[in-house]
């Protein structure tokens, strides 16, 4: 598919615009309207459920007729349904748009199909410009949309021999400063950050996102799972958000509650028992494994039992990137099998999601 330089720049701009929208139930979407010669005519973005979609927001800045023969560049395939607002495909046609460039297909059964609708009316539809960037940006929304639960990233730091702590349980600073800074960037991108009470008691983590020593603009809500009480002096109590404490081990109900609170990007930070519980339940979408060139030996592993009794049951992942961070290496991987809710009307029981690109 051929794209012009103006379209590439417009898509990069549309992704920036998308990020201005709130991280809520609806996707964050951006749009740019280009004249036939590639001049930016208008910009728009989606401000959350019930408000205008990005394309309609962009078109609303133009006088009638000004978009005739123009190109719409959108980060998500224009929708084809009447939800809380009308179908964008029809709005683009009514405005006289003759070319639509978009990044990611709309995964919705009802909302999808906008590309076909537009093509059927002789609009030149060019999909998948900057798809990888846009898909990464929309990953959490696509997961919550498809699986009916928040997107879960499990993170751990490990020694080269797969240990998560030394024999006495100490585990801070397995990895170096570059890797730890990277963890804080991921924290800042999350809506909630979960630890077990064991970690909360033993490590006394602050669970804030800090960039260059300063609190990041966006702070994830700290969440503690387990039955032991937090000491009153725990650092967690100084977090800008009041910690949420769940005295249950039922991860389904925890995720359901986080979803109902509008927290769709969950970052699981430890320890091994909690990470293993998410893995065993099939409730992990992404793994960030920071591997340090140290050996610890002993029996404190990064992951414990995850219900794999035989090699055929091994949890398989796809590695998306391997990055050197100082002396350490980050494996960023996606789980091949993921589970939705067993009890959800939004998705079938123990549903196994096909991999991205296999749908
Ligand atoms: C677009 N452009 O900017 C967005 C889209 O209930 P509604 O009407 O807000 O529709 C929400 C659905 O529409 C959402 O699940 C997704 O499929 C699509 N979002 N589509 O063309 C946009 N935000
Ligand atoms: Zn729409």
PDB file of N, CA and C in Angstrom, residues 38 105 194 200 220 276:
ATOM      1  N   UNK A  38      -1.995  17.631   0.438  1.00  0.00           N
ATOM      2  CA  UNK A  38      -1.279  17.226   1.644  1.00  0.00           C
ATOM      3  C   UNK A  38      -1.181  18.283   2.726  1.00  0.00           C
ATOM      4  N   UNK A 105      -7.426  -2.004  12.439  1.00  0.00           N
ATOM      5  CA  UNK A 105      -8.807  -2.418  12.184  1.00  0.00           C
ATOM      6  C   UNK A 105      -9.618  -2.326  13.468  1.00  0.00           C
ATOM      7  N   UNK A 194      -0.152  -3.711  40.776  1.00  0.00           N
ATOM      8  CA  UNK A 194      -0.561  -4.680  41.803  1.00  0.00           C
ATOM      9  C   UNK A 194       0.642  -5.383  42.424  1.00  0.00           C
ATOM     10  N   UNK A 200       4.497  -6.230  49.604  1.00  0.00           N
ATOM     11  CA  UNK A 200       4.199  -4.950  50.266  1.00  0.00           C
ATOM     12  C   UNK A 200       4.846  -4.908  51.645  1.00  0.00           C
ATOM     13  N   UNK A 220      -0.053   5.411  38.578  1.00  0.00           N
ATOM     14  CA  UNK A 220      -0.971   4.276  38.649  1.00  0.00           C
ATOM     15  C   UNK A 220      -1.528   4.159  40.073  1.00  0.00           C
ATOM     16  N   UNK A 276       2.762 -15.796  39.584  1.00  0.00           N
ATOM     17  CA  UNK A 276       2.426 -17.173  39.210  1.00  0.00           C
ATOM     18  C   UNK A 276       0.918 -17.383  39.168  1.00  0.00           C
TER      19      UNK A 276
END
